[in-house]
Amino acid sequence: MSLLNIFALLIQHAVMCGIFAYYTYNVKKDLKQVLDNLFNGLKRLEYRGYDSAGIAVDAVDPLMSLSAADGSILEENGTSSPLIVKEVGKVSQLEKLTTETIAKHHLELDRLFQNQVGIAHTRWATHGIPSVVNSHPHISDPSAQFTVVHNGIITNYKMLKDFLLKQGEQFTSDTDTEVIPKLCRFVYDRLSEKVPFPKLVMEVMKKLEGAYAVLVKSVHYPGELVACKRGSPMILGVRENTSGQRQTSFKQLHEAGDKKWRDEAIECWVASDASAVVEHTKRVIVLEDNDVLHLASGGYGIYNTEQHDVEEAVPRVLLTLQMEVEQIMKGGYEHYMQKEIHEQPESLLQTMSGRVKFQRQAVGNPYLSPRIKLGGFAESAHTIKTSRRLMFIACGTSYHACLASRQTLEELCDMPVVLELASDLLDRRCPIFRDDACVFVSQSGETADTLMALEYAKDRGALCVGITNTVGSAISRLTHCGMHLNAGYEIGVASTKAYTSMIVSITMMALQLSEDSIGKREKRDQIIDELGQLPGKVRSALMLDEMMMQLALQLKEEHSLMFFARGRNYATALEAALKAKEVALIHSEGILAGEMKHGPLALVDEKLPIIVIATKDGMHKKMDSVIQQLLARAAKLLIVCNEGDEVMTAYEKQGCQLIKVPETVDALQPVINIIPLQLLSYHLTIIRGHNVDQPRNLAKAVTTSEEH
Ligand code: UD1
Ligand code: BG6
């Protein structure tokens, strides 16, 4: 089933759950270390948003428990069932409850395990209210023969549940997930002979429809973990003492179970997000759709249900992630959004690093030594340039980045450039042709609507280009070519540094595509010169932090904010308004000032605060006229303008407050203009007492979509 079909099955749900597993083999860890590892993993996933959490760990060492003569599970304390703890609220509440539960069951935190399979989950309620029963892990029966955590949605769960109810099963939760462990047991009970654990899960997968990432542990397969995915992201992190062992077939797996790797030591982490894995190991495998991962006997095997021989392992590349631990920490700042706003001078430099020659060539033919070099476009530049049109497709902030860069593309490339919100493109079944070049812009590279639009464009034969921050993401892998933003990991749900890196990336793309145009040379050189100055100018704009905090204090009780701009900075107005609404929870609108007289002017009075963006570009004169018209209606104005702009300075006498930013070339001015407005939203959020990194109802990566 294609990705498009999978997503087409979905109903609207912003899946924000996180899954995490910790597997050890021949590595001695006590119960406390295992639990700390799981809780830490869950905390790394907190930024995705969640309302409840849960864990399941082995209470008995699976390696030791296999020592019974017949190979059956030796039950200690009368049970081999995992210890399962679930709680509504924060991970810290789950930790507290776990400590109490351990004490109640007289388990010892210093009890050593050689082999452990721990799974954990943060849930964002979709099917059923946030409650302990609806929290994951879910179990097949009271003795927890199969225990499951799940990210995503099982779209045919009602049908499966009805079937299982008819078979006499009883359900305790309202979730779609509970059908999975019950199906596992249903299939297991009907086997004529025991099959390897991944094979059993593959049988269950055949019955599931929707998008999911699932982890399964079982008392029937002690010390083993199976993970499978379809449509939801999942990553395996590996730390091993030796070169590592990977099973190549179910047959070898069986032999491994006998003895082969008994002396190997290995630790693995499985997570929905690299941020939970990177502090343990940099060696990761990005699992692909329909992959089934099996961790057992000190080895790992990956199978794929779509391949001809499902019993043969599939080759998956072990990548070394460049992501540093500090990158996922707050680095001295109070909040991720704050940190990410302030690191923009560095993230922009990183985006340009190795791609821009900042110095002009003094002598010789400049065409022989291009100033912009984007490795990802080396082979496809000609096809892009000769395409019928450039179509940029994105959602949210990423769409605004496309809007901010459109004019630069049009001016430099002399090509028609159309912008599409991914959801709207799909709603309209917008015509796309094989001679179109479609550019998919996404920070996460996993946004469902953007991904579906990519499938849609690919099916129509268009050249598909990706611009994403996430190496190894679906968009990075599924596009024909593209570029990575290299902006560094972004955790705050409200995108900030990715936005500015996107504008710079699209601008670099326009520069590369126009490199052989003599007519554009002066303009190109001017933009490239200014790219070199950009990090420094952004740093200067960040000095407005204190002023923005004062402004936030002044605006904190407001119910509405308006942002007026035109030209490239219409994107700045929309983006500033989006930030104010998504984190500061203030109703706000970005208005194209050219449309002012066609409605918005009716709202203007002496009470409504209006922020006008009037920096020195082709729109300066028109924005001056906008300001005069707004002042004629006694509007309360804040003006974002350039330092040393005398026209704007004159408005101070009329009671306007000026936010003065450094001047740059028109193509890059939106990068600087958004900085004080990001700071304003950040401070407004803190002052108004809202959660800045995890705004209510929102997710960093919206990995599901409405039905199309
Ligand atoms: C690449 C390397 C970088 C190295 C540099 C040296 C990667 C990820 N990057 O950077 O570490 O320092 O070469 O020359 O290995 N792509 C897509 N779709 C996307 C994004 C990228 O198909 O959405 C493709 C590109 O076409 C390219 C590859 O992924 O083939 C890497 O892209 P990018 O990281 O932007 O390339 P470089 O900047 O050349
Ligand atoms: C979500 C995020 O809505 O998705 C936004 O909260 C983001 O910050 C949008 O702009 C699009 O995400 P992406 O990953 O495709 O850029």
PDB file of N, CA, C and O and ligand atoms in Angstrom, residues 393-400 441-448 450-451 467-470 475 485 490 492-496 498-499 502 575 578-579 582 695 698-702, ligand 2:
ATOM      1  N   ILE A 393       5.525  23.802  -2.139  1.00  0.00           N
ATOM      2  CA  ILE A 393       4.435  23.178  -1.383  1.00  0.00           C
ATOM      3  C   ILE A 393       4.881  22.991   0.072  1.00  0.00           C
ATOM      4  O   ILE A 393       5.952  22.427   0.331  1.00  0.00           O
ATOM      5  N   ALA A 394       4.073  23.492   0.998  1.00  0.00           N
ATOM      6  CA  ALA A 394       4.465  23.416   2.408  1.00  0.00           C
ATOM      7  C   ALA A 394       3.255  23.671   3.299  1.00  0.00           C
ATOM      8  O   ALA A 394       2.149  23.914   2.808  1.00  0.00           O
ATOM      9  N   CYS A 395       3.475  23.647   4.608  1.00  0.00           N
ATOM     10  CA  CYS A 395       2.428  23.951   5.597  1.00  0.00           C
ATOM     11  C   CYS A 395       2.997  24.948   6.614  1.00  0.00           C
ATOM     12  O   CYS A 395       4.201  24.948   6.880  1.00  0.00           O
ATOM     13  N   GLY A 396       2.124  25.716   7.211  1.00  0.00           N
ATOM     14  CA  GLY A 396       2.469  26.571   8.356  1.00  0.00           C
ATOM     15  C   GLY A 396       3.615  27.519   8.086  1.00  0.00           C
ATOM     16  O   GLY A 396       3.695  28.171   7.032  1.00  0.00           O
ATOM     17  N   THR A 397       4.546  27.565   9.026  1.00  0.00           N
ATOM     18  CA  THR A 397       5.691  28.455   8.935  1.00  0.00           C
ATOM     19  C   THR A 397       6.509  28.188   7.666  1.00  0.00           C
ATOM     20  O   THR A 397       7.033  29.119   7.048  1.00  0.00           O
ATOM     21  N   SER A 398       6.615  26.936   7.291  1.00  0.00           N
ATOM     22  CA  SER A 398       7.387  26.593   6.090  1.00  0.00           C
ATOM     23  C   SER A 398       6.769  27.237   4.850  1.00  0.00           C
ATOM     24  O   SER A 398       7.474  27.666   3.938  1.00  0.00           O
ATOM     25  N   TYR A 399       5.451  27.316   4.843  1.00  0.00           N
ATOM     26  CA  TYR A 399       4.770  27.981   3.723  1.00  0.00           C
ATOM     27  C   TYR A 399       5.128  29.475   3.723  1.00  0.00           C
ATOM     28  O   TYR A 399       5.381  30.065   2.669  1.00  0.00           O
ATOM     29  N   HIS A 400       5.178  30.062   4.905  1.00  0.00           N
ATOM     30  CA  HIS A 400       5.531  31.489   4.978  1.00  0.00           C
ATOM     31  C   HIS A 400       6.953  31.734   4.455  1.00  0.00           C
ATOM     32  O   HIS A 400       7.230  32.762   3.838  1.00  0.00           O
ATOM     33  N   VAL A 441       8.840  21.921   1.117  1.00  0.00           N
ATOM     34  CA  VAL A 441       9.617  22.578   2.166  1.00  0.00           C
ATOM     35  C   VAL A 441       9.039  22.172   3.516  1.00  0.00           C
ATOM     36  O   VAL A 441       7.848  22.365   3.774  1.00  0.00           O
ATOM     37  N   SER A 442       9.883  21.592   4.363  1.00  0.00           N
ATOM     38  CA  SER A 442       9.382  21.102   5.651  1.00  0.00           C
ATOM     39  C   SER A 442      10.534  20.979   6.640  1.00  0.00           C
ATOM     40  O   SER A 442      11.539  20.348   6.341  1.00  0.00           O
ATOM     41  N   GLN A 443      10.369  21.569   7.796  1.00  0.00           N
ATOM     42  CA  GLN A 443      11.394  21.452   8.831  1.00  0.00           C
ATOM     43  C   GLN A 443      11.579  19.986   9.214  1.00  0.00           C
ATOM     44  O   GLN A 443      12.672  19.459   9.163  1.00  0.00           O
ATOM     45  N   SER A 444      10.475  19.350   9.604  1.00  0.00           N
ATOM     46  CA  SER A 444      10.559  17.975  10.110  1.00  0.00           C
ATOM     47  C   SER A 444      10.790  16.964   8.996  1.00  0.00           C
ATOM     48  O   SER A 444      11.371  15.912   9.227  1.00  0.00           O
ATOM     49  N   GLY A 445      10.282  17.280   7.821  1.00  0.00           N
ATOM     50  CA  GLY A 445      10.350  16.309   6.725  1.00  0.00           C
ATOM     51  C   GLY A 445       9.364  15.175   6.900  1.00  0.00           C
ATOM     52  O   GLY A 445       9.417  14.166   6.195  1.00  0.00           O
ATOM     53  N   GLU A 446       8.448  15.321   7.858  1.00  0.00           N
ATOM     54  CA  GLU A 446       7.499  14.237   8.150  1.00  0.00           C
ATOM     55  C   GLU A 446       6.056  14.717   8.140  1.00  0.00           C
ATOM     56  O   GLU A 446       5.158  13.950   8.491  1.00  0.00           O
ATOM     57  N   THR A 447       5.790  15.966   7.803  1.00  0.00           N
ATOM     58  CA  THR A 447       4.424  16.492   7.856  1.00  0.00           C
ATOM     59  C   THR A 447       3.527  15.743   6.866  1.00  0.00           C
ATOM     60  O   THR A 447       3.834  15.664   5.672  1.00  0.00           O
ATOM     61  N   ALA A 448       2.434  15.201   7.388  1.00  0.00           N
ATOM     62  CA  ALA A 448       1.607  14.285   6.584  1.00  0.00           C
ATOM     63  C   ALA A 448       1.093  14.933   5.306  1.00  0.00           C
ATOM     64  O   ALA A 448       1.183  14.335   4.224  1.00  0.00           O
ATOM     65  N   THR A 450       2.238  17.456   3.593  1.00  0.00           N
ATOM     66  CA  THR A 450       3.319  17.714   2.646  1.00  0.00           C
ATOM     67  C   THR A 450       3.764  16.398   1.997  1.00  0.00           C
ATOM     68  O   THR A 450       4.020  16.337   0.786  1.00  0.00           O
ATOM     69  N   LEU A 451       3.812  15.351   2.810  1.00  0.00           N
ATOM     70  CA  LEU A 451       4.206  14.037   2.288  1.00  0.00           C
ATOM     71  C   LEU A 451       3.188  13.494   1.288  1.00  0.00           C
ATOM     72  O   LEU A 451       3.555  12.909   0.258  1.00  0.00           O
ATOM     73  N   ILE A 467      13.315  20.454   0.530  1.00  0.00           N
ATOM     74  CA  ILE A 467      14.123  21.363   1.359  1.00  0.00           C
ATOM     75  C   ILE A 467      13.690  21.077   2.785  1.00  0.00           C
ATOM     76  O   ILE A 467      12.568  21.398   3.177  1.00  0.00           O
ATOM     77  N   THR A 468      14.538  20.396   3.523  1.00  0.00           N
ATOM     78  CA  THR A 468      14.143  19.961   4.862  1.00  0.00           C
ATOM     79  C   THR A 468      15.311  20.054   5.826  1.00  0.00           C
ATOM     80  O   THR A 468      16.474  20.011   5.418  1.00  0.00           O
ATOM     81  N   ASN A 469      14.961  20.145   7.094  1.00  0.00           N
ATOM     82  CA  ASN A 469      16.001  20.241   8.117  1.00  0.00           C
ATOM     83  C   ASN A 469      16.443  18.869   8.598  1.00  0.00           C
ATOM     84  O   ASN A 469      17.436  18.759   9.291  1.00  0.00           O
ATOM     85  N   THR A 470      15.682  17.843   8.235  1.00  0.00           N
ATOM     86  CA  THR A 470      15.907  16.551   8.876  1.00  0.00           C
ATOM     87  C   THR A 470      16.470  15.513   7.914  1.00  0.00           C
ATOM     88  O   THR A 470      15.743  14.972   7.075  1.00  0.00           O
ATOM     89  N   ILE A 475      10.710  13.177   3.677  1.00  0.00           N
ATOM     90  CA  ILE A 475      10.839  14.089   2.523  1.00  0.00           C
ATOM     91  C   ILE A 475      12.247  14.039   1.946  1.00  0.00           C
ATOM     92  O   ILE A 475      12.439  14.013   0.736  1.00  0.00           O
ATOM     93  N   LEU A 485      18.597  21.886   5.398  1.00  0.00           N
ATOM     94  CA  LEU A 485      18.777  23.240   5.951  1.00  0.00           C
ATOM     95  C   LEU A 485      20.037  23.329   6.811  1.00  0.00           C
ATOM     96  O   LEU A 485      20.629  24.396   6.928  1.00  0.00           O
ATOM     97  N   GLU A 490      15.604  21.396  15.900  1.00  0.00           N
ATOM     98  CA  GLU A 490      14.647  22.394  16.408  1.00  0.00           C
ATOM     99  C   GLU A 490      13.614  21.672  17.258  1.00  0.00           C
ATOM    100  O   GLU A 490      12.939  20.761  16.785  1.00  0.00           O
ATOM    101  N   GLY A 492      11.438  23.512  19.869  1.00  0.00           N
ATOM    102  CA  GLY A 492      10.247  24.334  20.126  1.00  0.00           C
ATOM    103  C   GLY A 492       9.211  24.060  19.048  1.00  0.00           C
ATOM    104  O   GLY A 492       9.549  23.998  17.864  1.00  0.00           O
ATOM    105  N   VAL A 493       7.969  23.853  19.462  1.00  0.00           N
ATOM    106  CA  VAL A 493       6.929  23.545  18.470  1.00  0.00           C
ATOM    107  C   VAL A 493       6.798  24.679  17.457  1.00  0.00           C
ATOM    108  O   VAL A 493       6.642  24.457  16.259  1.00  0.00           O
ATOM    109  N   ALA A 494       6.899  25.916  17.930  1.00  0.00           N
ATOM    110  CA  ALA A 494       6.825  27.050  17.007  1.00  0.00           C
ATOM    111  C   ALA A 494       8.171  27.183  16.299  1.00  0.00           C
ATOM    112  O   ALA A 494       9.194  27.417  16.931  1.00  0.00           O
ATOM    113  N   SER A 495       8.147  27.023  15.012  1.00  0.00           N
ATOM    114  CA  SER A 495       9.394  27.036  14.239  1.00  0.00           C
ATOM    115  C   SER A 495       9.963  28.455  14.149  1.00  0.00           C
ATOM    116  O   SER A 495       9.248  29.398  13.830  1.00  0.00           O
ATOM    117  N   THR A 496      11.239  28.603  14.451  1.00  0.00           N
ATOM    118  CA  THR A 496      11.873  29.930  14.389  1.00  0.00           C
ATOM    119  C   THR A 496      13.129  29.876  13.518  1.00  0.00           C
ATOM    120  O   THR A 496      13.173  30.439  12.433  1.00  0.00           O
ATOM    121  N   ALA A 498      14.349  27.410  11.868  1.00  0.00           N
ATOM    122  CA  ALA A 498      14.146  26.711  10.590  1.00  0.00           C
ATOM    123  C   ALA A 498      13.555  27.680   9.568  1.00  0.00           C
ATOM    124  O   ALA A 498      13.880  27.616   8.382  1.00  0.00           O
ATOM    125  N   TYR A 499      12.699  28.597  10.049  1.00  0.00           N
ATOM    126  CA  TYR A 499      12.065  29.576   9.146  1.00  0.00           C
ATOM    127  C   TYR A 499      13.126  30.430   8.463  1.00  0.00           C
ATOM    128  O   TYR A 499      13.137  30.566   7.233  1.00  0.00           O
ATOM    129  N   MET A 502      15.187  28.485   6.074  1.00  0.00           N
ATOM    130  CA  MET A 502      14.448  28.152   4.838  1.00  0.00           C
ATOM    131  C   MET A 502      14.522  29.308   3.847  1.00  0.00           C
ATOM    132  O   MET A 502      14.727  29.095   2.648  1.00  0.00           O
ATOM    133  N   GLU A 575       3.749  35.445   9.376  1.00  0.00           N
ATOM    134  CA  GLU A 575       4.529  34.628  10.298  1.00  0.00           C
ATOM    135  C   GLU A 575       4.494  35.214  11.708  1.00  0.00           C
ATOM    136  O   GLU A 575       4.364  34.483  12.698  1.00  0.00           O
ATOM    137  N   LEU A 578       1.180  34.393  13.109  1.00  0.00           N
ATOM    138  CA  LEU A 578       1.101  32.971  13.461  1.00  0.00           C
ATOM    139  C   LEU A 578       1.795  32.711  14.795  1.00  0.00           C
ATOM    140  O   LEU A 578       1.287  31.996  15.656  1.00  0.00           O
ATOM    141  N   LYS A 579       2.970  33.311  14.967  1.00  0.00           N
ATOM    142  CA  LYS A 579       3.700  33.123  16.228  1.00  0.00           C
ATOM    143  C   LYS A 579       2.862  33.646  17.390  1.00  0.00           C
ATOM    144  O   LYS A 579       2.756  33.003  18.426  1.00  0.00           O
ATOM    145  N   GLU A 582      -0.034  31.159  17.947  1.00  0.00           N
ATOM    146  CA  GLU A 582       0.245  29.778  18.355  1.00  0.00           C
ATOM    147  C   GLU A 582       0.907  29.662  19.726  1.00  0.00           C
ATOM    148  O   GLU A 582       0.644  28.719  20.450  1.00  0.00           O
ATOM    149  N   PRO A 695       2.847  24.605  22.884  1.00  0.00           N
ATOM    150  CA  PRO A 695       1.563  25.306  22.908  1.00  0.00           C
ATOM    151  C   PRO A 695       0.404  24.315  22.890  1.00  0.00           C
ATOM    152  O   PRO A 695       0.525  23.238  22.289  1.00  0.00           O
ATOM    153  N   LEU A 698      -1.173  21.817  19.862  1.00  0.00           N
ATOM    154  CA  LEU A 698      -0.298  21.793  18.682  1.00  0.00           C
ATOM    155  C   LEU A 698       0.808  20.755  18.821  1.00  0.00           C
ATOM    156  O   LEU A 698       1.176  20.378  19.920  1.00  0.00           O
ATOM    157  N   ALA A 699       1.343  20.341  17.681  1.00  0.00           N
ATOM    158  CA  ALA A 699       2.439  19.375  17.682  1.00  0.00           C
ATOM    159  C   ALA A 699       3.554  19.878  16.782  1.00  0.00           C
ATOM    160  O   ALA A 699       3.321  20.645  15.868  1.00  0.00           O
ATOM    161  N   LYS A 700       4.750  19.411  17.065  1.00  0.00           N
ATOM    162  CA  LYS A 700       5.898  19.804  16.250  1.00  0.00           C
ATOM    163  C   LYS A 700       5.777  19.229  14.848  1.00  0.00           C
ATOM    164  O   LYS A 700       5.962  19.925  13.867  1.00  0.00           O
ATOM    165  N   ALA A 701       5.515  17.933  14.804  1.00  0.00           N
ATOM    166  CA  ALA A 701       5.366  17.309  13.484  1.00  0.00           C
ATOM    167  C   ALA A 701       3.958  16.738  13.403  1.00  0.00           C
ATOM    168  O   ALA A 701       3.604  15.845  14.163  1.00  0.00           O
ATOM    169  N   VAL A 702       3.162  17.288  12.505  1.00  0.00           N
ATOM    170  CA  VAL A 702       1.777  16.820  12.374  1.00  0.00           C
ATOM    171  C   VAL A 702       1.796  15.666  11.386  1.00  0.00           C
ATOM    172  O   VAL A 702       1.762  15.858  10.174  1.00  0.00           O
TER     173      VAL A 702
HETATM  174  C1  BG6 B   2       3.377  22.333  12.628  1.00  0.00           C
HETATM  175  C2  BG6 B   2       4.408  23.105  13.421  1.00  0.00           C
HETATM  176  O1  BG6 B   2       2.170  23.029  12.564  1.00  0.00           O
HETATM  177  O2  BG6 B   2       3.854  22.078  11.310  1.00  0.00           O
HETATM  178  C3  BG6 B   2       4.839  24.377  12.687  1.00  0.00           C
HETATM  179  O3  BG6 B   2       3.870  23.438  14.675  1.00  0.00           O
HETATM  180  C4  BG6 B   2       5.331  24.011  11.296  1.00  0.00           C
HETATM  181  O4  BG6 B   2       5.874  25.005  13.405  1.00  0.00           O
HETATM  182  C5  BG6 B   2       4.307  23.184  10.532  1.00  0.00           C
HETATM  183  O5  BG6 B   2       5.603  25.177  10.573  1.00  0.00           O
HETATM  184  C6  BG6 B   2       4.923  22.581   9.283  1.00  0.00           C
HETATM  185  O6  BG6 B   2       5.905  21.646   9.691  1.00  0.00           O
HETATM  186  P1  BG6 B   2       7.141  21.210   8.816  1.00  0.00           P
HETATM  187  O7  BG6 B   2       7.894  20.254   9.695  1.00  0.00           O
HETATM  188  O8  BG6 B   2       6.579  20.542   7.597  1.00  0.00           O
HETATM  189  O9  BG6 B   2       7.927  22.427   8.481  1.00  0.00           O
END
